Amino acid sequence: MTPSASRRAAVAVLGMLVLAAALPGRAQPAQPLRAILPVGPGSGVDTITRSVAPSLTKVLGQPVVIENMPGAGGITGTQAIVKATPDGNTIGMVSNNHVINPSVYKTMPFDSINDITPIMVVGSTPLVLVVNPTKMPVKTAQEFIALLKAHPGKYNYASSGNGTILHLAAEMFLEQTGTTSNHIPYKGVGPMVTDIMGGQVDWGVTSLPSVQGHIKTGALRAIGIGSAQRVAAAPDIPTMVEQGVPNYLVDGWFAVIGPAKLPPAQVKRLHDAFEAAFATPEAQEAMAKQGNVIKPTTPEAAAAFFKAEQARYAKLVEKAGVKVD
């Protein structure tokens, strides 16, 4: 067959496919829902989103495609969300970093409040302080504090990046306990956790879902969680409060957002779909195993929450002296 004949045949086949798709009763494939995560694989938000994706697909009748876009504390991925067409086919799952960044970075390529459409705050996830059990042979918060005080500046801690919630959570612990440790920032939770287990760094604070398996195998040791109460998914891990660090209360939260100017009908469609998806038995079981608390809000409540959290973290960032050029 000549090249021109091949092209004519290809056009004919394409025409038949278009015609077939247009025939009455022939279902057209749904456009995927693009879920952008401004975090890397293995993070708490990543684990949560992938756990609920099958239920969300069923509720929406629409495939869900997850895209990890880590970098700059979440700015890289969030910028992609902000720039997306506001047609209801692109959403983002964000965490505390979304409202922390304006206080950490001197310049931002978008407005964290006005350049998004809040859809819902889904819930919260426990943060846990973990150590490499070989390099730091401690089992309790008081033993950990004593070791840091005995060797000031000797030990290093990892975070998912400068100015992230995991960085601030570790700095809060150091400030409240009068201890010191050297900060080693990483580009995401996955590499950070890998290096704590490998002994390249000594300890860090991260979300419970991202390290739960490693704690169970003994590759990491949990010292304590930042929640007000112990979590059912890991009842053996004590809180920092009950171990004598009374003001150490810090959780991660996760929320669904869309680009600005998302039509109200699309906001309602996505809000209701996420609420239904997280309420399915499969998602509820996954969230319980990970220790997540699911309390979906309205879009209006989410908007108010973002503003309040941005103001709260501005004070924490100033106190910790965290700045990124």
Short mmCIF file of C-alpha atoms in Angstrom, two decimals:
data_model
loop_
_atom_site.label_atom_id
_atom_site.label_comp_id
_atom_site.label_asym_id
_atom_site.label_seq_id
_atom_site.Cartn_x
_atom_site.Cartn_y
_atom_site.Cartn_z
CA MET A 1 0.00 0.00 0.00
CA THR A 2 1.33 3.45 -0.93
CA PRO A 3 1.77 6.17 1.76
CA SER A 4 -1.18 8.12 0.37
CA ALA A 5 -3.36 5.01 0.43
CA SER A 6 -2.31 4.34 4.03
CA ARG A 7 -3.32 7.86 5.02
CA ARG A 8 -6.70 7.47 3.30
CA ALA A 9 -7.28 4.17 5.12
CA ALA A 10 -6.37 5.72 8.48
CA VAL A 11 -8.76 8.63 7.86
CA ALA A 12 -11.52 6.18 6.93
CA VAL A 13 -11.00 4.14 10.11
CA LEU A 14 -11.00 7.31 12.20
CA GLY A 15 -14.20 8.44 10.52
CA MET A 16 -15.88 5.10 11.30
CA LEU A 17 -14.80 5.36 14.96
CA VAL A 18 -16.21 8.89 15.25
CA LEU A 19 -19.46 7.79 13.58
CA ALA A 20 -19.73 4.75 15.85
CA ALA A 21 -19.20 6.87 18.94
CA ALA A 22 -21.95 9.22 17.79
CA LEU A 23 -24.54 6.46 17.23
CA PRO A 24 -27.52 6.44 19.62
CA GLY A 25 -27.00 4.21 22.64
CA ARG A 26 -23.23 4.17 22.25
CA ALA A 27 -21.69 5.39 25.56
CA GLN A 28 -18.93 7.93 25.17
CA PRO A 29 -15.88 7.56 27.42
CA ALA A 30 -15.91 9.95 30.37
CA GLN A 31 -13.13 12.49 30.60
CA PRO A 32 -10.86 11.58 33.51
CA LEU A 33 -10.81 13.62 36.68
CA ARG A 34 -7.26 14.89 37.02
CA ALA A 35 -6.19 14.85 40.67
CA ILE A 36 -2.98 16.82 41.14
CA LEU A 37 -1.02 16.17 44.33
CA PRO A 38 1.66 18.78 45.17
CA VAL A 39 3.52 16.02 47.04
CA GLY A 40 5.60 13.00 46.11
CA PRO A 41 4.62 9.32 46.23
CA GLY A 42 4.57 7.82 49.70
CA SER A 43 3.37 10.94 51.50
CA GLY A 44 0.26 10.97 53.67
CA VAL A 45 -1.78 12.92 51.11
CA ASP A 46 -0.67 10.53 48.37
CA THR A 47 -1.66 7.47 50.44
CA ILE A 48 -5.03 8.98 51.31
CA THR A 49 -5.86 10.01 47.74
CA ARG A 50 -4.92 6.65 46.28
CA SER A 51 -6.98 4.87 48.94
CA VAL A 52 -10.15 6.80 48.08
CA ALA A 53 -9.63 6.91 44.28
CA PRO A 54 -11.49 3.62 43.52
CA SER A 55 -14.54 4.77 45.50
CA LEU A 56 -14.40 8.22 43.88
CA THR A 57 -14.29 6.63 40.42
CA LYS A 58 -17.46 4.65 41.19
CA VAL A 59 -19.29 7.65 42.64
CA LEU A 60 -18.40 9.97 39.76
CA GLY A 61 -18.62 7.38 36.99
CA GLN A 62 -15.42 9.02 35.85
CA PRO A 63 -11.84 7.71 35.83
CA VAL A 64 -9.50 9.37 38.34
CA VAL A 65 -5.95 10.03 37.21
CA ILE A 66 -3.52 10.94 40.01
CA GLU A 67 -0.50 13.12 39.19
CA ASN A 68 2.25 13.69 41.74
CA MET A 69 3.92 17.09 41.30
CA PRO A 70 6.23 17.67 44.29
CA GLY A 71 8.60 20.58 44.60
CA ALA A 72 9.07 23.89 46.44
CA GLY A 73 7.01 22.78 49.41
CA GLY A 74 3.96 22.14 47.22
CA ILE A 75 4.13 25.30 45.12
CA THR A 76 4.96 23.44 41.89
CA GLY A 77 1.88 21.23 41.99
CA THR A 78 -0.46 23.91 43.31
CA GLN A 79 0.56 26.22 40.48
CA ALA A 80 -0.62 23.54 38.04
CA ILE A 81 -3.96 23.38 39.87
CA VAL A 82 -4.32 27.17 39.78
CA LYS A 83 -3.60 27.29 36.04
CA ALA A 84 -6.01 24.48 35.15
CA THR A 85 -9.23 25.17 33.25
CA PRO A 86 -12.06 25.61 35.78
CA ASP A 87 -14.32 22.99 34.21
CA GLY A 88 -14.54 20.52 37.09
CA ASN A 89 -12.09 18.05 35.57
CA THR A 90 -9.03 19.12 37.57
CA ILE A 91 -8.78 19.17 41.35
CA GLY A 92 -5.98 19.14 43.87
CA MET A 93 -5.50 17.49 47.24
CA VAL A 94 -3.49 19.84 49.45
CA SER A 95 -2.31 19.90 53.06
CA ASN A 96 -1.04 22.39 55.66
CA ASN A 97 1.78 23.45 53.34
CA HIS A 98 -0.75 25.26 51.15
CA VAL A 99 -1.34 27.94 53.79
CA ILE A 100 2.19 27.86 55.26
CA ASN A 101 4.00 28.78 52.03
CA PRO A 102 2.90 32.46 51.86
CA SER A 103 4.70 33.05 55.17
CA VAL A 104 7.81 31.08 54.20
CA TYR A 105 8.52 32.26 50.64
CA LYS A 106 9.31 35.89 49.84
CA THR A 107 7.42 35.66 46.56
CA MET A 108 4.62 33.34 45.45
CA PRO A 109 3.45 32.71 41.86
CA PHE A 110 -0.18 32.64 43.01
CA ASP A 111 -2.44 33.71 45.88
CA SER A 112 -3.14 30.74 48.17
CA ILE A 113 -6.55 32.11 49.10
CA ASN A 114 -7.88 33.97 46.06
CA ASP A 115 -6.51 31.84 43.21
CA ILE A 116 -8.27 28.63 44.26
CA THR A 117 -11.79 27.37 44.84
CA PRO A 118 -12.13 25.54 48.18
CA ILE A 119 -14.21 22.37 47.83
CA MET A 120 -13.82 20.77 51.26
CA VAL A 121 -11.45 20.12 54.11
CA VAL A 122 -11.68 16.33 54.28
CA GLY A 123 -10.09 15.62 57.65
CA SER A 124 -6.85 15.24 59.53
CA THR A 125 -4.00 12.78 59.80
CA PRO A 126 -1.72 12.17 62.80
CA LEU A 127 1.91 13.29 62.71
CA VAL A 128 4.46 11.05 64.38
CA LEU A 129 8.07 11.59 65.43
CA VAL A 130 10.17 8.64 64.30
CA VAL A 131 13.84 7.75 64.78
CA ASN A 132 16.33 5.37 63.27
CA PRO A 133 16.38 2.74 66.04
CA THR A 134 20.06 1.91 65.52
CA LYS A 135 21.44 5.44 65.48
CA MET A 136 19.13 6.68 68.24
CA PRO A 137 18.56 3.86 70.77
CA VAL A 138 15.68 5.58 72.57
CA LYS A 139 12.09 4.51 73.12
CA THR A 140 10.33 7.43 74.82
CA ALA A 141 10.08 11.17 74.34
CA GLN A 142 12.00 11.83 77.55
CA GLU A 143 14.84 9.50 76.50
CA PHE A 144 14.90 11.22 73.11
CA ILE A 145 15.04 14.68 74.71
CA ALA A 146 17.80 13.57 77.07
CA LEU A 147 19.88 12.23 74.17
CA LEU A 148 19.52 15.48 72.21
CA LYS A 149 20.49 17.52 75.26
CA ALA A 150 23.50 15.31 75.98
CA HIS A 151 24.79 15.78 72.42
CA PRO A 152 23.65 19.23 71.19
CA GLY A 153 23.97 19.58 67.44
CA LYS A 154 25.12 15.99 66.92
CA TYR A 155 21.93 14.58 65.43
CA ASN A 156 20.23 15.50 62.14
CA TYR A 157 16.54 15.50 61.33
CA ALA A 158 14.88 15.22 57.93
CA SER A 159 11.85 17.04 56.57
CA SER A 160 9.95 17.03 53.28
CA GLY A 161 11.35 20.50 52.51
CA ASN A 162 12.11 23.92 53.94
CA GLY A 163 9.06 25.52 55.51
CA THR A 164 6.81 22.47 55.15
CA ILE A 165 4.53 21.31 57.96
CA LEU A 166 6.99 18.50 58.71
CA HIS A 167 9.81 21.03 59.07
CA LEU A 168 7.70 23.26 61.34
CA ALA A 169 6.50 20.27 63.39
CA ALA A 170 10.10 19.26 64.13
CA GLU A 171 11.12 22.84 64.93
CA MET A 172 8.14 23.15 67.28
CA PHE A 173 9.34 20.07 69.14
CA LEU A 174 12.89 21.40 69.45
CA GLU A 175 11.68 24.81 70.61
CA GLN A 176 9.32 23.37 73.21
CA THR A 177 11.90 20.95 74.63
CA GLY A 178 14.91 23.28 74.56
CA THR A 179 16.89 20.96 72.31
CA THR A 180 18.87 21.40 69.09
CA SER A 181 19.28 19.33 65.94
CA ASN A 182 20.44 19.99 62.38
CA HIS A 183 17.82 20.25 59.62
CA ILE A 184 18.27 18.28 56.38
CA PRO A 185 15.50 19.17 53.89
CA TYR A 186 14.39 16.67 51.24
CA LYS A 187 12.21 16.92 48.16
CA GLY A 188 9.28 14.94 49.47
CA VAL A 189 8.35 12.44 52.16
CA GLY A 190 9.51 9.30 50.32
CA PRO A 191 13.22 10.21 50.10
CA MET A 192 13.18 11.57 53.65
CA VAL A 193 11.76 8.37 55.12
CA THR A 194 14.15 6.21 53.07
CA ASP A 195 17.15 8.07 54.45
CA ILE A 196 15.96 7.91 58.05
CA MET A 197 15.65 4.14 57.69
CA GLY A 198 19.05 4.00 55.99
CA GLY A 199 20.72 6.03 58.72
CA GLN A 200 21.75 8.97 56.54
CA VAL A 201 19.66 11.11 58.92
CA ASP A 202 18.59 10.31 62.46
CA TRP A 203 14.98 11.32 62.94
CA GLY A 204 12.01 13.26 61.59
CA VAL A 205 8.34 14.05 61.94
CA THR A 206 6.01 12.68 59.28
CA SER A 207 2.43 11.52 58.77
CA LEU A 208 1.49 8.21 60.35
CA PRO A 209 0.14 6.66 57.09
CA SER A 210 3.49 7.21 55.36
CA VAL A 211 5.49 5.22 57.95
CA GLN A 212 3.00 2.88 59.58
CA GLY A 213 4.38 -0.19 57.81
CA HIS A 214 7.98 0.71 58.64
CA ILE A 215 7.10 1.13 62.31
CA LYS A 216 5.49 -2.31 62.38
CA THR A 217 8.56 -3.97 60.84
CA GLY A 218 10.93 -2.18 63.22
CA ALA A 219 12.73 -0.25 60.47
CA LEU A 220 11.62 2.92 62.27
CA ARG A 221 10.73 3.53 65.90
CA ALA A 222 7.83 5.79 66.82
CA ILE A 223 8.56 8.09 69.75
CA GLY A 224 5.22 9.87 69.95
CA ILE A 225 2.37 11.46 68.04
CA GLY A 226 1.30 15.10 67.98
CA SER A 227 -2.43 14.42 68.31
CA ALA A 228 -4.34 15.27 71.48
CA GLN A 229 -5.24 11.60 71.97
CA ARG A 230 -3.84 8.24 70.89
CA VAL A 231 -5.13 7.00 67.55
CA ALA A 232 -7.01 3.74 67.13
CA ALA A 233 -4.81 2.71 64.19
CA ALA A 234 -1.69 2.76 66.39
CA PRO A 235 -2.82 2.54 70.03
CA ASP A 236 0.66 1.63 71.29
CA ILE A 237 2.14 4.99 70.23
CA PRO A 238 1.76 7.49 73.08
CA THR A 239 1.07 11.17 72.53
CA MET A 240 3.74 13.77 73.22
CA VAL A 241 1.39 15.41 75.72
CA GLU A 242 1.19 12.32 77.91
CA GLN A 243 4.99 12.04 77.75
CA GLY A 244 5.60 15.44 79.27
CA VAL A 245 5.58 17.76 76.25
CA PRO A 246 2.26 19.46 77.11
CA ASN A 247 2.00 21.98 74.29
CA TYR A 248 3.05 19.74 71.42
CA LEU A 249 -0.20 19.50 69.48
CA VAL A 250 0.13 19.34 65.71
CA ASP A 251 -1.79 17.37 63.09
CA GLY A 252 -1.74 17.28 59.34
CA TRP A 253 -4.92 18.07 57.45
CA PHE A 254 -5.93 17.46 53.85
CA ALA A 255 -8.35 19.30 51.63
CA VAL A 256 -9.77 19.30 48.10
CA ILE A 257 -9.44 22.45 46.01
CA GLY A 258 -10.00 23.50 42.41
CA PRO A 259 -8.84 26.42 40.29
CA ALA A 260 -10.43 29.83 40.85
CA LYS A 261 -13.79 30.59 39.23
CA LEU A 262 -14.96 26.98 39.39
CA PRO A 263 -18.71 27.13 38.68
CA PRO A 264 -20.94 26.53 41.73
CA ALA A 265 -22.55 23.51 40.05
CA GLN A 266 -19.13 21.88 39.65
CA VAL A 267 -18.17 22.74 43.23
CA LYS A 268 -21.33 20.99 44.47
CA ARG A 269 -20.80 17.99 42.18
CA LEU A 270 -17.22 17.47 43.37
CA HIS A 271 -18.00 18.19 47.01
CA ASP A 272 -20.84 15.68 47.08
CA ALA A 273 -18.78 13.08 45.20
CA PHE A 274 -15.83 13.32 47.59
CA GLU A 275 -18.14 13.23 50.60
CA ALA A 276 -19.83 10.09 49.27
CA ALA A 277 -16.52 8.46 48.31
CA PHE A 278 -15.00 8.95 51.76
CA ALA A 279 -18.19 7.54 53.30
CA THR A 280 -17.98 4.21 51.44
CA PRO A 281 -17.07 1.17 53.59
CA GLU A 282 -13.89 0.62 51.58
CA ALA A 283 -12.63 4.17 52.10
CA GLN A 284 -13.72 4.23 55.75
CA GLU A 285 -11.77 1.03 56.41
CA ALA A 286 -8.66 2.39 54.69
CA MET A 287 -8.84 5.69 56.57
CA ALA A 288 -9.30 3.91 59.92
CA LYS A 289 -6.27 1.69 59.29
CA GLN A 290 -4.18 4.76 58.50
CA GLY A 291 -5.41 6.63 61.57
CA ASN A 292 -7.06 9.43 59.60
CA VAL A 293 -10.05 11.33 60.97
CA ILE A 294 -12.63 12.13 58.30
CA LYS A 295 -14.80 15.21 58.95
CA PRO A 296 -15.81 16.75 55.60
CA THR A 297 -16.67 20.44 55.63
CA THR A 298 -18.73 22.62 53.34
CA PRO A 299 -16.91 24.73 50.72
CA GLU A 300 -17.72 27.84 52.77
CA ALA A 301 -16.24 26.33 55.92
CA ALA A 302 -13.16 25.26 53.98
CA ALA A 303 -12.62 28.84 52.77
CA ALA A 304 -12.83 30.18 56.33
CA PHE A 305 -10.52 27.42 57.58
CA PHE A 306 -7.82 28.27 55.01
CA LYS A 307 -7.82 31.93 56.07
CA ALA A 308 -7.63 31.08 59.76
CA GLU A 309 -4.86 28.52 59.27
CA GLN A 310 -2.82 30.90 57.11
CA ALA A 311 -2.92 33.49 59.90
CA ARG A 312 -2.04 30.88 62.55
CA TYR A 313 0.95 29.52 60.66
CA ALA A 314 2.23 33.01 59.90
CA LYS A 315 2.84 33.40 63.64
CA LEU A 316 4.52 29.99 63.92
CA VAL A 317 6.79 30.65 60.95
CA GLU A 318 7.83 34.02 62.38
CA LYS A 319 8.57 32.43 65.75
CA ALA A 320 10.63 29.63 64.15
CA GLY A 321 12.43 32.11 61.89
CA VAL A 322 11.88 29.97 58.77
CA LYS A 323 12.36 31.79 55.46
CA VAL A 324 13.06 30.56 51.92
CA ASP A 325 14.28 32.88 49.15
#
